[in-house]
Each structure stands twice: as C-alpha cells, then as structure tokens.
PDB file of C-alpha atoms in Angstrom:
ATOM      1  CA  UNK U   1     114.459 210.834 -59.914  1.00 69.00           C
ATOM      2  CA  UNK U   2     111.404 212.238 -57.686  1.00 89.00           C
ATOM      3  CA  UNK U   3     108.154 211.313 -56.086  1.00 91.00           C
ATOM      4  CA  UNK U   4     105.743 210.674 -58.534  1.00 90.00           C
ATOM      5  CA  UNK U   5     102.569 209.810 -56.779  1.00 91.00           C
ATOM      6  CA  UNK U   6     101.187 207.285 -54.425  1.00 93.00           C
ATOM      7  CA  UNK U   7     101.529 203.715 -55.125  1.00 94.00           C
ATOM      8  CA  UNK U   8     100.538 200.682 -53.039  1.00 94.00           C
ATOM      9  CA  UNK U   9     103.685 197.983 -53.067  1.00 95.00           C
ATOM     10  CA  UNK U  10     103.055 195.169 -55.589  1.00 95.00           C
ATOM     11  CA  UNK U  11     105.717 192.813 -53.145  1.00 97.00           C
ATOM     12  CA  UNK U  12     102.666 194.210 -50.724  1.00 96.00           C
ATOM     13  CA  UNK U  13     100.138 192.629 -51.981  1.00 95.00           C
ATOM     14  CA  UNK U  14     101.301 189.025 -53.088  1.00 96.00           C
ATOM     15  CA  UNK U  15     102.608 189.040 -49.412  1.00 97.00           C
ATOM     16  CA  UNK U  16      99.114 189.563 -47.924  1.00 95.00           C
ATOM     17  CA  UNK U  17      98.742 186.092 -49.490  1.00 95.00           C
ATOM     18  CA  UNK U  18     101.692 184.773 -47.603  1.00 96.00           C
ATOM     19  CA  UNK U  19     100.108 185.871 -44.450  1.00 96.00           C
ATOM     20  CA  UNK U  20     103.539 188.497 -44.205  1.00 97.00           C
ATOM     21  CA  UNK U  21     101.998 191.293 -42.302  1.00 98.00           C
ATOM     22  CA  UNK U  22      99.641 191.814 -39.074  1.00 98.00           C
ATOM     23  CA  UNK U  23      97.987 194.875 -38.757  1.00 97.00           C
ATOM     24  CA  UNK U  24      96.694 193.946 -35.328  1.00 97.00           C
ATOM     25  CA  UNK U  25      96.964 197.022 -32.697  1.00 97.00           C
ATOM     26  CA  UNK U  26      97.494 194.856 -30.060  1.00 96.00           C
ATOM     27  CA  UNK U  27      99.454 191.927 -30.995  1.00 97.00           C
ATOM     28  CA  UNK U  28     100.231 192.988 -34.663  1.00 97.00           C
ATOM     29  CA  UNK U  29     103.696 193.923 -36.800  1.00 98.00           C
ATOM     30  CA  UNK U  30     105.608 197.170 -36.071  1.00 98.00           C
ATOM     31  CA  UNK U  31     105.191 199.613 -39.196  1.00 98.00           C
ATOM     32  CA  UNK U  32     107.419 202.875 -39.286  1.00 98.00           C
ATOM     33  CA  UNK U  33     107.303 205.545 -42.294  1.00 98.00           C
ATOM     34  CA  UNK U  34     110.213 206.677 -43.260  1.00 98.00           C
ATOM     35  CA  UNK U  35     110.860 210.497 -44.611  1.00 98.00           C
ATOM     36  CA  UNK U  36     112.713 211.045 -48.391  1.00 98.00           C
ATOM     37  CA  UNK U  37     113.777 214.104 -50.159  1.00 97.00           C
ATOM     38  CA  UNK U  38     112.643 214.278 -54.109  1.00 95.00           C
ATOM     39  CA  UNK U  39     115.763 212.604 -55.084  1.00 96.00           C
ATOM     40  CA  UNK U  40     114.451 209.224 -53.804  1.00 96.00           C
ATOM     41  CA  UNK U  41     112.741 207.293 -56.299  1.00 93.00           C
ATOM     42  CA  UNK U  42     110.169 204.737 -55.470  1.00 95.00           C
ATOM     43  CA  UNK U  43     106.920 203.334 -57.194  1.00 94.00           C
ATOM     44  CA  UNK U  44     104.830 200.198 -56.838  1.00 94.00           C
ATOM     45  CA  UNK U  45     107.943 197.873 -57.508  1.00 96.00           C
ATOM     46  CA  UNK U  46     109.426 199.067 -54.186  1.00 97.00           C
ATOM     47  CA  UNK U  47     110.141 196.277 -51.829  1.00 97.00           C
ATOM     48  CA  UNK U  48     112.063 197.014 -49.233  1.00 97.00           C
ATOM     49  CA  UNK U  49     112.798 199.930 -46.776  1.00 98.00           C
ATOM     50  CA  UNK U  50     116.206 201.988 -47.961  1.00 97.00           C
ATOM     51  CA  UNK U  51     118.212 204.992 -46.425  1.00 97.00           C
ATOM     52  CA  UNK U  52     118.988 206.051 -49.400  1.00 96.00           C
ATOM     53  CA  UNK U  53     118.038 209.668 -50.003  1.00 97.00           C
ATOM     54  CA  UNK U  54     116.114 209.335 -46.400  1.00 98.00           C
ATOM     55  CA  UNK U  55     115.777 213.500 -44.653  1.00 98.00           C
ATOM     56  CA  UNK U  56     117.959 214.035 -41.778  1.00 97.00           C
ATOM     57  CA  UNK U  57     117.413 216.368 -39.418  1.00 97.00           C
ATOM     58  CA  UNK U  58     117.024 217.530 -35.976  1.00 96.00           C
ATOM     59  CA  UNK U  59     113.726 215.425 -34.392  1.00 96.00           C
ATOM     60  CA  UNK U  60     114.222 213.059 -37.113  1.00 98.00           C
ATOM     61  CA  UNK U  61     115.852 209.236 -36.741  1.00 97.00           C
ATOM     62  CA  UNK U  62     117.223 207.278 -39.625  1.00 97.00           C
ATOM     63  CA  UNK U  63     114.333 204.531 -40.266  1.00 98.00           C
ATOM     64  CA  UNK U  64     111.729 207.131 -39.426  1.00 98.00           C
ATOM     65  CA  UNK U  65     108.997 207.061 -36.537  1.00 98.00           C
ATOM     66  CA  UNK U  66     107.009 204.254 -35.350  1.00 98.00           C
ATOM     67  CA  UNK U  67     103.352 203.978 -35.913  1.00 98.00           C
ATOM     68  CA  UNK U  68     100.548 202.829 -34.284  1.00 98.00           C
ATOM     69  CA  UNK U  69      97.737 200.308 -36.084  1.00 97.00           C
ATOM     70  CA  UNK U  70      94.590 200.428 -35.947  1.00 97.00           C
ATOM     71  CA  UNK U  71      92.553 197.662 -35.782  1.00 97.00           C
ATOM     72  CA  UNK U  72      91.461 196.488 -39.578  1.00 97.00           C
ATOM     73  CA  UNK U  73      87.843 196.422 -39.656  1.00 96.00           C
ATOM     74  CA  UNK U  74      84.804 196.176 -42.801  1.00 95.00           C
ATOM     75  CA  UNK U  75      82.260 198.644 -43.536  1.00 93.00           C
ATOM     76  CA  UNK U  76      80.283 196.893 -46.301  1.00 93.00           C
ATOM     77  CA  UNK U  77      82.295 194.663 -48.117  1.00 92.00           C
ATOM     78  CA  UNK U  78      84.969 196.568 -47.722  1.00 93.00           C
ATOM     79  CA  UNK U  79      87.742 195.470 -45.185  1.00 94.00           C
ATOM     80  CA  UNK U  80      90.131 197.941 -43.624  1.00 94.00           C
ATOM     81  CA  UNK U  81      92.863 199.349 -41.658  1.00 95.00           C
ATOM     82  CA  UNK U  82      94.370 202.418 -40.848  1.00 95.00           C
ATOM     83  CA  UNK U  83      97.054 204.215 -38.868  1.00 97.00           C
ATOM     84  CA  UNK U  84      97.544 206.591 -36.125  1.00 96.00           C
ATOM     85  CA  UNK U  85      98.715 210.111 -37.174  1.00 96.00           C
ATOM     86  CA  UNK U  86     102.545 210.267 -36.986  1.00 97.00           C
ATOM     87  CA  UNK U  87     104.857 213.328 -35.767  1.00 97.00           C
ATOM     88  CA  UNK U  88     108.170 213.715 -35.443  1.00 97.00           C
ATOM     89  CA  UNK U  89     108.484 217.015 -32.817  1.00 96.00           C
ATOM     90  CA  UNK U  90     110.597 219.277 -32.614  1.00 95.00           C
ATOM     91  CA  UNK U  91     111.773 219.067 -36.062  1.00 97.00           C
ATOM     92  CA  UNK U  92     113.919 220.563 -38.250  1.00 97.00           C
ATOM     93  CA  UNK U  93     113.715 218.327 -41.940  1.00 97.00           C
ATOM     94  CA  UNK U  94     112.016 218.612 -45.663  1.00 98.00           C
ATOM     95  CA  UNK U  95     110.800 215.708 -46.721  1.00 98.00           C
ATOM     96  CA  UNK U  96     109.216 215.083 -50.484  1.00 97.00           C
ATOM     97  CA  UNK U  97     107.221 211.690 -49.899  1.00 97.00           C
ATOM     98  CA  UNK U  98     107.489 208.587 -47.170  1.00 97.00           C
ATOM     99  CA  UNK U  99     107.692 204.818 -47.452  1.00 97.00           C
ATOM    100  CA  UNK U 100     105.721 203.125 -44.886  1.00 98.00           C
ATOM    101  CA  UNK U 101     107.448 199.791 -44.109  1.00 98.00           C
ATOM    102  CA  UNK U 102     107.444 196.489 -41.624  1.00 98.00           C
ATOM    103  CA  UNK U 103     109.920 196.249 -39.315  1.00 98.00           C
ATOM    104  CA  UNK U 104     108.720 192.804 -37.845  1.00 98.00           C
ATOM    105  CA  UNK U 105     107.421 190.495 -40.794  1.00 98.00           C
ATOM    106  CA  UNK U 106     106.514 187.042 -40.902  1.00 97.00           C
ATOM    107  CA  UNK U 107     109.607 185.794 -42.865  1.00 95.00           C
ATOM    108  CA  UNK U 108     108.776 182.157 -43.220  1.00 95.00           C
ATOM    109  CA  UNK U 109     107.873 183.015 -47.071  1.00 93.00           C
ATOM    110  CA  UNK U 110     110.004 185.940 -47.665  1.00 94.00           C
ATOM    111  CA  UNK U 111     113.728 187.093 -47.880  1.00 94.00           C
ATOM    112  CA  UNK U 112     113.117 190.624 -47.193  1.00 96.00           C
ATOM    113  CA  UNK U 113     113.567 191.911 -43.658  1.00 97.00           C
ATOM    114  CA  UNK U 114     111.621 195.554 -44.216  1.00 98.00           C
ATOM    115  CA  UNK U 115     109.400 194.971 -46.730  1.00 98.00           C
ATOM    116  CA  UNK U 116     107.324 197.678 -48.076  1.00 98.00           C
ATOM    117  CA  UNK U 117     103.302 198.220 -48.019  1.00 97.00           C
ATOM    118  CA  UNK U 118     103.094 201.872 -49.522  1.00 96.00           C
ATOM    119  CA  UNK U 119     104.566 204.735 -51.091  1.00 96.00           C
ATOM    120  CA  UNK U 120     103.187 208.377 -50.178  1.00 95.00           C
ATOM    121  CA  UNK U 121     103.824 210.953 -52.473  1.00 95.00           C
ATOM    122  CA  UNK U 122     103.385 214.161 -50.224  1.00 94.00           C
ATOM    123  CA  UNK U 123     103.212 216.440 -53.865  1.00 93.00           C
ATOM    124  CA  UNK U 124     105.938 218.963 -52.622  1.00 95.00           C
ATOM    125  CA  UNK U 125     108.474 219.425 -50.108  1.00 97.00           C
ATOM    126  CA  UNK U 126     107.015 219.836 -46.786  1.00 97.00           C
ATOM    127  CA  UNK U 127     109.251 221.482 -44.330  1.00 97.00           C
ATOM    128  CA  UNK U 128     108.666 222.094 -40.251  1.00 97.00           C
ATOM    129  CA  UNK U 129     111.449 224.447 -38.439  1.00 97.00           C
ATOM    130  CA  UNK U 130     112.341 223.640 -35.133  1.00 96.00           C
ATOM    131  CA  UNK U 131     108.737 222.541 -34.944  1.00 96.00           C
ATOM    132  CA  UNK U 132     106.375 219.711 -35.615  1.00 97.00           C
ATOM    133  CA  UNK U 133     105.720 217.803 -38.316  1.00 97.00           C
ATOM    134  CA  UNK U 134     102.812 215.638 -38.668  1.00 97.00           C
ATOM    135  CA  UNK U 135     101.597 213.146 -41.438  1.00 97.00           C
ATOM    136  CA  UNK U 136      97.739 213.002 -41.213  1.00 96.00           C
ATOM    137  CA  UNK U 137      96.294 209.858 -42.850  1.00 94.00           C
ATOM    138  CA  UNK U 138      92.922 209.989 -44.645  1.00 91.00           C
ATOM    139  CA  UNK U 139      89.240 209.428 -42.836  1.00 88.00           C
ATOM    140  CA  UNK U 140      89.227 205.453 -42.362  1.00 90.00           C
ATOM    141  CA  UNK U 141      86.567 204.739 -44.012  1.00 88.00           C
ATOM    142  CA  UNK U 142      85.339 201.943 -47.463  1.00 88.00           C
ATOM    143  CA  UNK U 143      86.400 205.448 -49.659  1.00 86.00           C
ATOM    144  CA  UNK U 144      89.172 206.775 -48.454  1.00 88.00           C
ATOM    145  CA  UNK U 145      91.384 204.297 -46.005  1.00 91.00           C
ATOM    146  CA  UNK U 146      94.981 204.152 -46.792  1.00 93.00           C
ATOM    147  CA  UNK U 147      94.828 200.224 -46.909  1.00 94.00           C
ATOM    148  CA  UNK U 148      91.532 198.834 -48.678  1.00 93.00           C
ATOM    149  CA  UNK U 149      90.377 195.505 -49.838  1.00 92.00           C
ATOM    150  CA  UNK U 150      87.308 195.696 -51.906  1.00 88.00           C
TER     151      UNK U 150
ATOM    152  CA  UNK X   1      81.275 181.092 -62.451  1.00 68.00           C
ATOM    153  CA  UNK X   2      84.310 183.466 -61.663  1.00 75.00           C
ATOM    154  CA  UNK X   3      85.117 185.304 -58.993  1.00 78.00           C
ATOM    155  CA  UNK X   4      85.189 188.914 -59.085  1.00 77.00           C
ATOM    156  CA  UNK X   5      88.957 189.929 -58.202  1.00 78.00           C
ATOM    157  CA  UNK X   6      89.662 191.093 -54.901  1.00 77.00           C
ATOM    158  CA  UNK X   7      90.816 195.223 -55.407  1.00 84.00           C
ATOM    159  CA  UNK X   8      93.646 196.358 -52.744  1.00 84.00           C
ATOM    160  CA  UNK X   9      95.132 199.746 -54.150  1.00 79.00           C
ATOM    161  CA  UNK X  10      95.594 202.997 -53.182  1.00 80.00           C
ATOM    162  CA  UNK X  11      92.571 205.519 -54.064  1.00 75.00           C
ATOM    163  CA  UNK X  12      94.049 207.640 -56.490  1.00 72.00           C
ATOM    164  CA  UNK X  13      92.426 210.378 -54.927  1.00 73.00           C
ATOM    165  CA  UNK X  14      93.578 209.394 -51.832  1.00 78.00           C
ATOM    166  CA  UNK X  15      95.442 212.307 -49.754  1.00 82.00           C
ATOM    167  CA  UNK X  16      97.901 211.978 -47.161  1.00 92.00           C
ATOM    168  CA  UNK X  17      98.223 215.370 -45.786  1.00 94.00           C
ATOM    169  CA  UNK X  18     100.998 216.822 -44.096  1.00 97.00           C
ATOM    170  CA  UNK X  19     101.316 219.478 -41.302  1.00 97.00           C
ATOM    171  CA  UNK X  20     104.192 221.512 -40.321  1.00 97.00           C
ATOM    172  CA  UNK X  21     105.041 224.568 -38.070  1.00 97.00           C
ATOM    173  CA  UNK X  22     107.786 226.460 -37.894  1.00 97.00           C
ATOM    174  CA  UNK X  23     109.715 227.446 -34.663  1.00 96.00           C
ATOM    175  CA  UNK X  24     106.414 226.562 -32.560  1.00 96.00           C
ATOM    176  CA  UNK X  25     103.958 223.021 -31.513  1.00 95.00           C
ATOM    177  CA  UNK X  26     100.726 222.927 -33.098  1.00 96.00           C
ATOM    178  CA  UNK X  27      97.809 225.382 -31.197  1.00 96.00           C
ATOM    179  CA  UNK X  28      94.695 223.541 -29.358  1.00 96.00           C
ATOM    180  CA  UNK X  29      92.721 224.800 -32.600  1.00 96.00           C
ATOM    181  CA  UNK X  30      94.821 223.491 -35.245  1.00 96.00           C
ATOM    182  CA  UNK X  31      94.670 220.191 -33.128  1.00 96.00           C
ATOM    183  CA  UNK X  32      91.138 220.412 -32.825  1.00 96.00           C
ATOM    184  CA  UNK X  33      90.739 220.690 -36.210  1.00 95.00           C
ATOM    185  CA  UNK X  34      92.277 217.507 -37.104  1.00 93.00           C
ATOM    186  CA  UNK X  35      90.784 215.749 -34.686  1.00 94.00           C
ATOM    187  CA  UNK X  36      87.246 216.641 -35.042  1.00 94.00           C
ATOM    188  CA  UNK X  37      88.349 215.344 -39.157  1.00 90.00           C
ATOM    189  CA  UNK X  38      88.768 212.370 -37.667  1.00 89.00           C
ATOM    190  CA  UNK X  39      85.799 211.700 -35.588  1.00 90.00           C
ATOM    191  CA  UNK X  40      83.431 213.333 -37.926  1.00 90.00           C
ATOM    192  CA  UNK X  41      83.058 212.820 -41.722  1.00 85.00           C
ATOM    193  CA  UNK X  42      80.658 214.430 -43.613  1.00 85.00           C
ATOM    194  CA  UNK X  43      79.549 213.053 -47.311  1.00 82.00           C
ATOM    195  CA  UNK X  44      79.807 215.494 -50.366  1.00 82.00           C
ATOM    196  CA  UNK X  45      76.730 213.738 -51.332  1.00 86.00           C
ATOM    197  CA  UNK X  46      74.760 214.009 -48.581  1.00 88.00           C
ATOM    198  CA  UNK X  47      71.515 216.071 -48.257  1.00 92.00           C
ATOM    199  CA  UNK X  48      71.950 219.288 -47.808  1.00 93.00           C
ATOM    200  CA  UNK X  49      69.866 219.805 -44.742  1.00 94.00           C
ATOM    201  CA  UNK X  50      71.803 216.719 -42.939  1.00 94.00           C
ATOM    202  CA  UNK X  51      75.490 218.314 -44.353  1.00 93.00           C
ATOM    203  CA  UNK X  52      74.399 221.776 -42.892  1.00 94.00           C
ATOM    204  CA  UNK X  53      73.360 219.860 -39.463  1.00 95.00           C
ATOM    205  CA  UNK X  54      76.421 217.593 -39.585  1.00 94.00           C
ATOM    206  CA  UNK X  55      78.862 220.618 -40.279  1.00 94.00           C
ATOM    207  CA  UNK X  56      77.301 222.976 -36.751  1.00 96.00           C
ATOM    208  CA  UNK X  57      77.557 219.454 -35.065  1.00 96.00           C
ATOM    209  CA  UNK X  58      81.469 219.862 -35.932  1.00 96.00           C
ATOM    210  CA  UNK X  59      82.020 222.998 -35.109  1.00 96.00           C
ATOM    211  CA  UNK X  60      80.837 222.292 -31.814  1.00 96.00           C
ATOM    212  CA  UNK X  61      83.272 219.254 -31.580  1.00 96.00           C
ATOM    213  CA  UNK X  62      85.794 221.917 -32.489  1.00 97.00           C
ATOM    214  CA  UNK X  63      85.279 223.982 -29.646  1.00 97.00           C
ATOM    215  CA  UNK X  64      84.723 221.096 -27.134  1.00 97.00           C
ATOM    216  CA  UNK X  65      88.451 219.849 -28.035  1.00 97.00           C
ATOM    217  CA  UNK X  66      89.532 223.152 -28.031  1.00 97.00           C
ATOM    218  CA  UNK X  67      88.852 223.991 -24.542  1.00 97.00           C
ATOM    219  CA  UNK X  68      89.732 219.977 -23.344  1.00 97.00           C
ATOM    220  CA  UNK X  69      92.942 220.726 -25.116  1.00 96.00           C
ATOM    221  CA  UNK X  70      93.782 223.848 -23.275  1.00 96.00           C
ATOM    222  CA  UNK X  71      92.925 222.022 -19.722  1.00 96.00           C
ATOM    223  CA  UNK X  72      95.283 219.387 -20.593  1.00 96.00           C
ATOM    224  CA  UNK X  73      97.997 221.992 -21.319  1.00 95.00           C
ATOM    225  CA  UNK X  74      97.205 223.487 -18.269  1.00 94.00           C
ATOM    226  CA  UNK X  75      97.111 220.994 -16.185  1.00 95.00           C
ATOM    227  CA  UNK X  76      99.960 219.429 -18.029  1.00 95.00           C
ATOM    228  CA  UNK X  77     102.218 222.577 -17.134  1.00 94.00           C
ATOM    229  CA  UNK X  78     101.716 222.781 -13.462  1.00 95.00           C
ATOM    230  CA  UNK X  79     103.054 219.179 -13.208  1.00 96.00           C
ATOM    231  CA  UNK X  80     105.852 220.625 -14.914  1.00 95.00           C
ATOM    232  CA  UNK X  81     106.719 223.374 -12.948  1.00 96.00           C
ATOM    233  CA  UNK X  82     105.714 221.659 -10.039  1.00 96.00           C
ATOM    234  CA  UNK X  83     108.656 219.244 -11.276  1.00 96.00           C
ATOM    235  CA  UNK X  84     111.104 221.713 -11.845  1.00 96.00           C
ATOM    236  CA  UNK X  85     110.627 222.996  -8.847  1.00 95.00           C
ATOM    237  CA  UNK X  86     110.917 219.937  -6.986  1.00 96.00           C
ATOM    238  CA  UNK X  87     114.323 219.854  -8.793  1.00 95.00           C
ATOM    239  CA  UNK X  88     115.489 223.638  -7.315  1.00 95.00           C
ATOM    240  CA  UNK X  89     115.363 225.681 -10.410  1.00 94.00           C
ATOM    241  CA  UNK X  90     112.495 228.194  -9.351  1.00 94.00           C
ATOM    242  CA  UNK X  91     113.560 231.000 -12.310  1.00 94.00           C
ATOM    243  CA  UNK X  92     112.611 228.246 -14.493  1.00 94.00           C
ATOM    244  CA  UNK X  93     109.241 227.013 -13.060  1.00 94.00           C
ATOM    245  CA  UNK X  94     108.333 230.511 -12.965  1.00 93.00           C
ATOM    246  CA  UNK X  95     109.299 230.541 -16.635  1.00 92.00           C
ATOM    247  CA  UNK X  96     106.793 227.651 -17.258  1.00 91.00           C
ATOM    248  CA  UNK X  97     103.991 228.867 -14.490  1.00 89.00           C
ATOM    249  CA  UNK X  98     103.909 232.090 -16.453  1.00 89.00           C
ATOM    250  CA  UNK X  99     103.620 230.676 -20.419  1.00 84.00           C
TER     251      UNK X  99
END
C-alpha cells in the first residue's frame, strides 16, 4: 500500500457532467486537501474523502486545510482552474501524498458527500518540524494547471 | 463527423511541490521565490535572448517582494507589540520590538 503517482479521480470526471462541482472563487464549492502517510492507498478509482491513514500532527486538523479557488479560465482552447497555495503553520506532520476533495457538492446526482477530484502523489515523505508546511501547485497555465480540459 | 474527445487528466509531468521548514516560518526570500514562480513563467522553448531578458526581469521581481515582504513583517510586528503592550506585558513586546 503507498502513493503511487498522481491520478485525476475517474468519479471526478463523469461528475463534471453532472454539473457536481463549482470551482467559482466567489460563489463556488469548498475544496480541502487532505494529508496521508505512504500507507494510504489511493488511485484514479478514489471517490470519496477517507481518514484512513490521514497524518496527524501538531498544526494539522483531521479533513485537512481549506483551499481557496481560483477562478477557471481558457488560454487557447484550453479551459482551466487552479488553487491557492495551501499551508498548514506551525506544523509538526509527514505526509506521503494528499487527496484534494469537495466538501460542498451538488448532490442532486450523487450519493457521495466528499467526493474526490485528485490524488497528489508528493514522491516521498515530506516532513516540516514545528514549522510550515506548504503545498505549492503548478504555474496555471494550458501546460501545466492542476485541473485541465483540453 | 466525430468529435474529438474532450481530455481532462492530470499532466503526467505535472509537479505538485512541497515546502517544509523545520523549527522556523518561511524567510521573505524563500517567499519571494515562490511567488515571483507564480507571477512569472518563463518557456523552456523560448528564444534565448527573450529567456535571458525574462529571467533578470525575475530576479528583479525577487528582490521587489523581498523588500515588500520585510515591510510587511515590520510593520506587521509593531502592531504586535504595540498589542501586547496595550495588554501590560512589556518584557514581551520588547521581546517582539527586538526580533
């Protein structure tokens, strides 16, 4: 059981379709990312948000820190959206990978009440000591966003 | 005619990056760095002459943030002492005056 790479949530993507998530700064859904040691096991058949094998720690809450959207947008024919980099301060926790997850979904066509958009595979244990630690998301751009439609 | 299908996935190269310190905050540079990333990207591919400009125009960004950075702690701090010594615990707003 470990972190084997980054996937993007197959439940993710059929529920774009159902209109499920809002990635609207403003008025949008409230995503969180939640922290896991290597003993947590997810891939692109993830669904929902779990606690199992989630870090604990000083600075660190189960369900993990709330994050901030940013506005999707296009460049080309590419539409996307991004998020605000997240830190949890003062912290004392090793973490392996993250789930980032919505805590406020449209459920008219789902049964899920977290349901999951990615999985981040962070490729070792990161560690921060009565200190910060901060998940920086890629440039937002057509390339390199963390959620793209092409 | 068909429709080309719609591609939403992750880029496998795709790197979410993750920064940690150990019994301190991040510095004004560190933070600097990472924010100039995200206000300025510069192609692999691009000509050299514009990647050379492109990369001085960053390091001035750097230093810009840098310095806005350390204001901001600054001025940050003497609301905090000024706080704490509002609240009657001098030996400690010294404590903060002086960091």
């Amino acid at each position: 059981m470990a972190f084997n790479g980054n996937f993007m949530c197959t439940s993710f993507k059929k529920e774009l379709l159902y209109g499920v998530h809002d990635f609207d700064n403003s008025s949008g859904d409230t995503f969180k990312i939640a922290l896991y040691t290597n003993s947590a096991s997810f891939n692109a058949a993830t669904t929902s948000y779990t606690t199992g094998n989630e870090v604990s720690g000083q600075g660190y809450t189960a369900g993990g820190g709330t994050l901030v959207n940013v506005d999707p947008t296009s460049s080309g024919t590419t539409a996307l959206t991004d998020f605000v980099d997240e830190t949890f301060s003062n912290a004392t926790i090793t973490a392996r990978g993250a789930l980032i997850y919505n805590t406020t979904p449209n459920t008219t066509s789902i049964s899920v009440s977290t349901p999951t958009v990615v999985v981040l595979d962070f490729g070792a244990d990161k560690a921060s000591t009565n200190g910060d630690f901060t998940i920086v998301f890629p440039t937002a751009n057509a390339s390199n966003a963390i959620i793209r439609i092409a | 005619m068909s429709f080309p299908a719609l591609n939403i996935d992750i880029n496998p190269d795709m790197k979410v990056e993750v920064h940690t310190t150990t019994n301190r905050g991040f510095t004004p540079e560190e933070i600097a760095e990472r924010c100039a990333s995200k206000i300025i990207s510069i192609s692999d591919s691009a000509n050299p002459a514009i990647q050379a400009q492109a990369h001085a125009f960053r390091q001035h960004i750097v230093k810009v943030l840098e310095f806005y950075m350390r204001e901001a702690i600054n001025s940050d701090r003497t609301t905090v002492y000024n706080a704490i010594l509002d609240s009657g615990n001098q030996e400690l707003a010294e404590l903060i005056r002086r960091m």
